[in-house]
Amino acid sequence: MAPDVIVWHYRRSAPFTFMRQIYRFAIGRFQAGKRKARLLKPLHVAAALTIPLLLALEFALRFIAAMWLYPILVMLFVFDCFFLAFLHTRKLMPSIYFPFVVFIFCCFWSLGAMREMLFPLRDPAGR
């Protein structure tokens, strides 16, 4: 990595375009991981398991009759994301948005990854 290289990133203006971008990035990452396993990191797989793990957590909490724990876990997640974002940026508004962006990212990454694992695209161009 060269520290003097400037890389421009396009910031998506609408949530739907961000969701579609993350969904497609997940599909592409898992396609690349099929070709070269070193391109698929454990964090990619962990984010891909977001939806299955959330469903398993909800089922487990319902099974043990501890649904009161679910809102506490959600609030803990939101607070942790907010706190970490605030420590990093020292700005209030980005810190408020960050938990929602992380949730959207993980859910749509998980959808894209599951789509590619269960129903892989035949054409690598994505058509």
N, CA, C and O of each residue as an XYZ file, in Angstrom:
508
protein
N       0.851     -1.176      0.000
C       0.000      0.000      0.000
C       0.895      1.237      0.000
O       1.852      1.340      0.767
N       0.561      2.141     -0.860
C       1.315      3.384     -0.953
C       0.554      4.484     -0.223
O      -0.579      4.788     -0.596
N       1.145      5.088      0.808
C       0.423      6.100      1.583
C       0.186      7.401      0.819
O      -0.646      8.208      1.234
N       0.893      7.619     -0.279
C       0.732      8.874     -1.010
C      -0.310      8.791     -2.124
O      -0.501      9.759     -2.861
N      -0.983      7.655     -2.255
C      -1.986      7.477     -3.300
C      -3.333      7.972     -2.797
O      -3.756      7.625     -1.694
N      -4.001      8.778     -3.600
C      -5.334      9.272     -3.256
C      -6.364      8.447     -4.020
O      -6.296      8.329     -5.243
N      -7.310      7.884     -3.293
C      -8.372      7.098     -3.904
C      -9.685      7.814     -3.641
O     -10.038      8.066     -2.489
N     -10.398      8.136     -4.686
C     -11.679      8.818     -4.556
C     -12.784      7.786     -4.417
O     -12.837      6.815     -5.171
N     -13.661      8.000     -3.452
C     -14.791      7.111     -3.232
C     -16.073      7.896     -3.462
O     -16.220      9.031     -3.009
N     -16.984      7.270     -4.168
C     -18.265      7.906     -4.424
C     -19.185      7.631     -3.250
O     -19.402      6.475     -2.885
N     -19.721      8.674     -2.662
C     -20.641      8.540     -1.537
C     -22.056      8.449     -2.079
O     -22.514      9.344     -2.790
N     -22.733      7.390     -1.751
C     -24.104      7.184     -2.217
C     -25.022      8.167     -1.509
O     -24.949      8.333     -0.291
N     -25.880      8.814     -2.277
C     -26.727      9.862     -1.714
C     -28.023      9.324     -1.131
O     -28.624      9.962     -0.267
N     -28.459      8.167     -1.587
C     -29.727      7.612     -1.113
C     -29.475      6.246     -0.474
O     -28.582      5.515     -0.903
N     -30.254      5.903      0.541
C     -30.059      4.602      1.187
C     -30.238      3.421      0.232
O     -29.524      2.424      0.342
N     -31.188      3.528     -0.707
C     -31.419      2.407     -1.616
C     -30.194      2.132     -2.489
O     -29.846      0.973     -2.717
N     -29.544      3.178     -2.976
C     -28.358      2.968     -3.811
C     -27.213      2.382     -2.988
O     -26.428      1.583     -3.498
N     -27.117      2.774     -1.720
C     -26.111      2.189     -0.831
C     -26.401      0.705     -0.607
O     -25.491     -0.124     -0.637
N     -27.677      0.379     -0.382
C     -28.061     -1.015     -0.164
C     -27.743     -1.870     -1.391
O     -27.211     -2.973     -1.264
N     -28.071     -1.359     -2.571
C     -27.807     -2.093     -3.806
C     -26.301     -2.272     -4.013
O     -25.857     -3.332     -4.454
N     -25.521     -1.243     -3.696
C     -24.068     -1.327     -3.843
C     -23.498     -2.415     -2.936
O     -22.680     -3.220     -3.381
N     -23.908     -2.449     -1.700
C     -23.389     -3.434     -0.750
C     -23.808     -4.839     -1.163
O     -23.011     -5.774     -1.084
N     -25.058     -4.993     -1.606
C     -25.559     -6.283     -2.079
C     -24.691     -6.798     -3.228
O     -24.291     -7.963     -3.239
N     -24.404     -5.929     -4.187
C     -23.593     -6.325     -5.345
C     -22.133     -6.554     -4.964
O     -21.488     -7.448     -5.512
N     -21.607     -5.766     -4.042
C     -20.229     -5.972     -3.588
C     -20.081     -7.341     -2.928
O     -19.071     -8.016     -3.123
N     -21.077     -7.753     -2.151
C     -21.019     -9.061     -1.495
C     -21.024    -10.179     -2.529
O     -20.267    -11.142     -2.411
N     -21.869    -10.053     -3.533
C     -21.895    -11.063     -4.594
C     -20.524    -11.139     -5.260
O     -19.989    -12.227     -5.470
N     -19.966     -9.987     -5.588
C     -18.650     -9.955     -6.231
C     -17.549    -10.501     -5.352
O     -16.658    -11.197     -5.839
N     -17.590    -10.201     -4.068
C     -16.551    -10.684     -3.152
C     -16.597    -12.204     -3.047
O     -15.552    -12.853     -3.022
N     -17.790    -12.773     -2.986
C     -17.882    -14.222     -2.875
C     -17.557    -14.911     -4.200
O     -17.071    -16.042     -4.200
N     -17.818    -14.250     -5.322
C     -17.367    -14.787     -6.607
C     -15.841    -14.787     -6.663
O     -15.231    -15.761     -7.103
N     -15.233    -13.701     -6.220
C     -13.768    -13.632     -6.199
C     -13.195    -14.660     -5.233
O     -12.140    -15.241     -5.490
N     -13.890    -14.885     -4.119
C     -13.440    -15.875     -3.149
C     -13.485    -17.289     -3.687
O     -12.714    -18.143     -3.250
N     -14.381    -17.552     -4.636
C     -14.422    -18.874     -5.261
C     -13.210    -19.087     -6.162
O     -12.723    -20.209     -6.300
N     -12.732    -18.026     -6.765
C     -11.574    -18.134     -7.657
C     -10.264    -18.172     -6.869
O      -9.377    -18.973     -7.167
N     -10.149    -17.308     -5.870
C      -8.946    -17.266     -5.032
C      -9.401    -17.143     -3.584
O      -9.940    -16.112     -3.182
N      -9.188    -18.178     -2.818
C      -9.687    -18.231     -1.444
C      -9.083    -17.149     -0.560
O      -9.710    -16.730      0.413
N      -7.893    -16.695     -0.876
C      -7.244    -15.682     -0.028
C      -7.950    -14.333     -0.102
O      -7.718    -13.472      0.746
N      -8.810    -14.135     -1.103
C      -9.548    -12.877     -1.228
C     -10.753    -12.813     -0.291
O     -11.315    -11.739     -0.075
N     -11.144    -13.942      0.256
C     -12.292    -13.995      1.157
C     -11.781    -14.068      2.591
O     -11.282    -15.106      3.026
N     -11.906    -12.976      3.313
C     -11.403    -12.873      4.681
C     -12.473    -13.355      5.675
O     -13.653    -13.405      5.328
N     -12.076    -13.706      6.897
C     -13.054    -14.131      7.902
C     -14.119    -13.067      8.202
O     -15.262    -13.400      8.515
N     -13.741    -11.796      8.106
C     -14.713    -10.732      8.355
C     -15.812    -10.706      7.287
O     -16.959    -10.375      7.587
N     -15.466    -11.051      6.051
C     -16.476    -11.128      4.997
C     -17.496    -12.216      5.317
O     -18.699    -12.024      5.140
N     -17.007    -13.353      5.787
C     -17.893    -14.464      6.128
C     -18.717    -14.114      7.364
O     -19.899    -14.451      7.433
N     -18.110    -13.446      8.335
C     -18.838    -13.053      9.546
C     -19.982    -12.103      9.210
O     -21.086    -12.251      9.735
N     -19.728    -11.133      8.342
C     -20.797    -10.217      7.933
C     -21.856    -10.951      7.130
O     -23.032    -10.590      7.180
N     -21.453    -11.979      6.387
C     -22.412    -12.753      5.599
C     -23.359    -13.546      6.487
O     -24.460    -13.894      6.061
N     -22.951    -13.832      7.696
C     -23.780    -14.619      8.610
C     -24.703    -13.761      9.469
O     -25.329    -14.278     10.395
N     -24.803    -12.475      9.190
C     -25.612    -11.578     10.015
C     -27.063    -12.022     10.086
O     -27.597    -12.201     11.181
N     -27.706    -12.201      8.955
C     -29.131    -12.556      8.953
C     -29.360    -13.938      9.562
O     -30.243    -14.072     10.409
N     -28.605    -14.979      9.171
C     -28.826    -16.272      9.839
C     -28.600    -16.220     11.351
O     -29.334    -16.853     12.109
N     -27.592    -15.471     11.788
C     -27.342    -15.382     13.233
C     -28.434    -14.605     13.958
O     -28.814    -14.964     15.073
N     -28.946    -13.538     13.332
C     -30.045    -12.798     13.954
C     -31.301    -13.657     14.057
O     -32.006    -13.607     15.065
N     -31.584    -14.440     13.025
C     -32.742    -15.338     13.076
C     -32.549    -16.423     14.131
O     -33.486    -16.760     14.854
N     -31.342    -16.969     14.219
C     -31.061    -17.982     15.241
C     -31.163    -17.390     16.644
O     -31.669    -18.036     17.561
N     -30.681    -16.160     16.806
C     -30.774    -15.498     18.108
C     -32.228    -15.270     18.498
O     -32.616    -15.516     19.640
N     -33.023    -14.804     17.556
C     -34.436    -14.588     17.867
C     -35.131    -15.902     18.217
O     -35.909    -15.949     19.169
N     -34.863    -16.963     17.466
C     -35.457    -18.263     17.766
C     -35.019    -18.754     19.140
O     -35.839    -19.254     19.910
N     -33.731    -18.615     19.453
C     -33.225    -19.068     20.750
C     -33.843    -18.276     21.896
O     -34.198    -18.847     22.927
N     -33.975    -16.957     21.718
C     -34.567    -16.148     22.785
C     -36.047    -16.461     22.963
O     -36.554    -16.436     24.085
N     -36.743    -16.755     21.872
C     -38.150    -17.160     21.996
C     -38.260    -18.521     22.675
O     -39.165    -18.750     23.478
N     -37.342    -19.414     22.351
C     -37.373    -20.762     22.899
C     -37.158    -20.752     24.403
O     -37.812    -21.504     25.126
N     -36.253    -19.912     24.881
C     -36.001    -19.869     26.326
C     -36.843    -18.798     27.020
O     -36.638    -18.499     28.196
N     -37.791    -18.225     26.276
C     -38.718    -17.217     26.819
C     -37.970    -16.020     27.402
O     -38.285    -15.545     28.494
N     -36.994    -15.552     26.668
C     -36.216    -14.400     27.122
C     -36.255    -13.293     26.079
O     -35.230    -12.679     25.782
N     -37.424    -13.040     25.528
C     -37.540    -11.993     24.511
C     -37.251    -10.614     25.094
O     -36.977     -9.679     24.341
N     -37.306    -10.468     26.395
C     -36.965     -9.191     27.024
C     -35.492     -8.856     26.805
O     -35.095     -7.694     26.903
N     -34.680     -9.875     26.508
C     -33.254     -9.668     26.293
C     -32.958     -9.063     24.919
O     -31.930     -8.409     24.741
N     -33.841     -9.272     23.957
C     -33.623     -8.797     22.586
C     -33.503     -7.274     22.510
O     -32.553     -6.785     21.898
N     -34.426     -6.495     23.106
C     -34.258     -5.034     23.064
C     -32.986     -4.559     23.770
O     -32.383     -3.566     23.364
N     -32.586     -5.257     24.806
C     -31.355     -4.885     25.505
C     -30.147     -5.093     24.595
O     -29.245     -4.256     24.556
N     -30.130     -6.197     23.871
C     -29.028     -6.458     22.939
C     -29.010     -5.441     21.802
O     -27.942     -5.004     21.374
N     -30.187     -5.066     21.314
C     -30.265     -4.059     20.248
C     -29.747     -2.715     20.760
O     -28.966     -2.050     20.080
N     -30.181     -2.316     21.956
C     -29.705     -1.047     22.514
C     -28.198     -1.081     22.772
O     -27.511     -0.078     22.577
N     -27.693     -2.211     23.203
C     -26.254     -2.355     23.423
C     -25.488     -2.216     22.108
O     -24.442     -1.567     22.063
N     -26.004     -2.821     21.042
C     -25.382     -2.696     19.717
C     -25.379     -1.241     19.261
O     -24.356     -0.734     18.799
N     -26.524     -0.571     19.390
C     -26.626      0.828     18.956
C     -25.678      1.704     19.772
O     -24.977      2.547     19.213
N     -25.653      1.511     21.073
C     -24.768      2.314     21.916
C     -23.301      2.064     21.587
O     -22.515      3.007     21.498
N     -22.929      0.801     21.407
C     -21.533      0.487     21.077
C     -21.118      1.125     19.759
O     -20.045      1.720     19.658
N     -21.977      0.998     18.747
C     -21.657      1.604     17.443
C     -21.552      3.122     17.564
O     -20.629      3.732     17.023
N     -22.495      3.726     18.273
C     -22.469      5.177     18.455
C     -21.194      5.608     19.174
O     -20.523      6.552     18.755
N     -20.868      4.914     20.253
C     -19.703      5.271     21.058
C     -18.407      5.132     20.258
O     -17.548      6.013     20.304
N     -18.267      4.034     19.529
C     -17.056      3.838     18.728
C     -16.949      4.876     17.614
O     -15.861      5.374     17.327
N     -18.080      5.202     16.986
C     -18.060      6.224     15.934
C     -17.716      7.590     16.521
O     -16.973      8.360     15.912
N     -18.249      7.889     17.693
C     -17.957      9.181     18.313
C     -16.488      9.274     18.726
O     -15.870     10.330     18.590
N     -15.933      8.178     19.228
C     -14.504      8.180     19.560
C     -13.649      8.417     18.321
O     -12.607      9.069     18.388
N     -14.093      7.887     17.202
C     -13.314      8.009     15.963
C     -13.471      9.374     15.300
O     -12.487      9.954     14.841
N     -14.706      9.896     15.246
C     -14.951     11.133     14.494
C     -15.034     12.375     15.368
O     -14.724     13.475     14.910
N     -15.446     12.214     16.610
C     -15.697     13.347     17.516
C     -16.804     14.264     16.993
O     -16.839     15.451     17.317
N     -17.704     13.706     16.185
C     -18.838     14.467     15.655
C     -20.116     13.716     15.990
O     -20.157     12.487     15.943
N     -21.156     14.463     16.328
C     -22.388     13.849     16.799
C     -23.217     13.221     15.680
O     -23.617     12.063     15.798
N     -23.484     13.952     14.603
C     -24.379     13.445     13.559
C     -23.856     12.176     12.878
O     -24.627     11.228     12.722
N     -22.590     12.112     12.468
C     -22.123     10.839     11.896
C     -22.208      9.687     12.898
O     -22.442      8.541     12.514
N     -22.019      9.991     14.164
C     -22.100      8.956     15.194
C     -23.525      8.450     15.369
O     -23.738      7.277     15.678
N     -24.497      9.329     15.171
C     -25.900      8.919     15.273
C     -26.284      8.036     14.089
O     -27.015      7.060     14.258
N     -25.802      8.368     12.901
C     -26.128      7.588     11.705
C     -25.414      6.238     11.664
O     -25.920      5.289     11.064
N     -24.266      6.145     12.286
C     -23.406      4.978     12.134
C     -24.069      3.648     12.510
O     -23.921      2.696     11.743
N     -24.789      3.510     13.633
C     -25.407      2.213     13.940
C     -26.380      1.749     12.858
O     -26.461      0.557     12.564
N     -27.110      2.680     12.271
C     -28.061      2.312     11.229
C     -27.341      1.901      9.947
O     -27.762      0.970      9.261
N     -26.263      2.596      9.633
C     -25.474      2.254      8.441
C     -24.833      0.875      8.618
O     -24.803      0.085      7.675
N     -24.329      0.583      9.795
C     -23.724     -0.729     10.055
C     -24.775     -1.826      9.922
O     -24.507     -2.876      9.338
N     -25.965     -1.589     10.459
C     -27.032     -2.583     10.364
C     -27.431     -2.816      8.910
O     -27.575     -3.960      8.479
N     -27.610     -1.733      8.153
C     -27.958     -1.853      6.732
C     -26.850     -2.587      5.987
O     -27.122     -3.477      5.181
N     -25.600     -2.213      6.256
C     -24.469     -2.854      5.591
C     -24.466     -4.357      5.852
O     -24.375     -5.151      4.916
N     -24.565     -4.750      7.118
C     -24.498     -6.173      7.457
C     -25.664     -6.954      6.862
O     -25.474     -8.070      6.379
N     -26.862     -6.387      6.889
C     -28.024     -7.095      6.344
C     -27.919     -7.276      4.836
O     -28.176     -8.367      4.327
N     -27.550     -6.232      4.121
C     -27.490     -6.352      2.669
C     -26.247     -7.105      2.210
O     -26.272     -7.743      1.157
N     -25.171     -7.044      2.971
C     -24.016     -7.884      2.660
C     -24.413     -9.346      2.834
O     -24.056    -10.196      2.017
N     -25.153     -9.632      3.903
C     -25.601    -10.989      4.160
C     -26.533    -11.477      3.054
O     -26.429    -12.623      2.616
N     -27.442    -10.615      2.602
C     -28.342    -11.000      1.506
C     -27.562    -11.301      0.230
O     -27.830    -12.299     -0.439
N     -26.608    -10.454     -0.108
C     -25.804    -10.681     -1.306
C     -24.968    -11.946     -1.206
O     -24.859    -12.699     -2.174
N     -24.383    -12.181     -0.047
C     -23.554    -13.375      0.144
C     -24.403    -14.640      0.080
O     -24.008    -15.623     -0.547
N     -25.575    -14.618      0.729
C     -26.452    -15.790      0.674
C     -26.942    -16.033     -0.746
O     -27.062    -17.178     -1.184
N     -27.223    -14.950     -1.462
C     -27.652    -15.071     -2.861
C     -26.579    -15.778     -3.680
O     -26.889    -16.662     -4.479
N     -25.324    -15.395     -3.487
C     -24.232    -15.990     -4.257
C     -23.931    -17.414     -3.799
O     -23.550    -18.249     -4.619
N     -24.093    -17.708     -2.514
C     -23.820    -19.061     -2.031
C     -24.919    -20.037     -2.437
O     -24.635    -21.175     -2.811
N     -26.180    -19.592     -2.364
C     -27.299    -20.490     -2.654
C     -27.642    -20.552     -4.137
O     -27.959    -21.624     -4.654
N     -27.584    -19.427     -4.819
C     -27.930    -19.351     -6.240
C     -26.825    -18.611     -6.990
O     -27.003    -17.451     -7.363
N     -25.689    -19.265     -7.214
C     -24.562    -18.556     -7.835
C     -24.866    -18.126     -9.265
O     -25.576    -18.807    -10.005
N     -24.312    -16.986     -9.625
C     -24.447    -16.500    -10.995
C     -23.564    -17.348    -11.904
O     -22.432    -17.678    -11.551
N     -24.083    -17.694    -13.064
C     -23.291    -18.489    -14.009
C     -22.260    -17.620    -14.708
O     -21.105    -18.010    -14.877
N     -22.697    -16.442    -15.109
C     -21.818    -15.532    -15.838
C     -21.121    -14.616    -14.841
O     -21.800    -13.901    -14.104
N     -19.790    -14.610    -14.790
C     -19.104    -13.754    -13.819
C     -19.320    -12.268    -14.047
O     -19.015    -11.463    -13.167
N     -19.841    -11.885    -15.211
C     -20.105    -10.469    -15.470
C     -21.345    -10.001    -14.723
O     -21.616     -8.801    -14.677
N     -22.105    -10.924    -14.136
C     -23.268    -10.554    -13.336
C     -24.554    -10.464    -14.114
O     -25.510     -9.841    -13.651
N     -24.605    -11.065    -15.279
C     -25.831    -11.020    -16.101
C     -26.561    -12.339    -16.064
O     -27.609    -12.483    -16.695
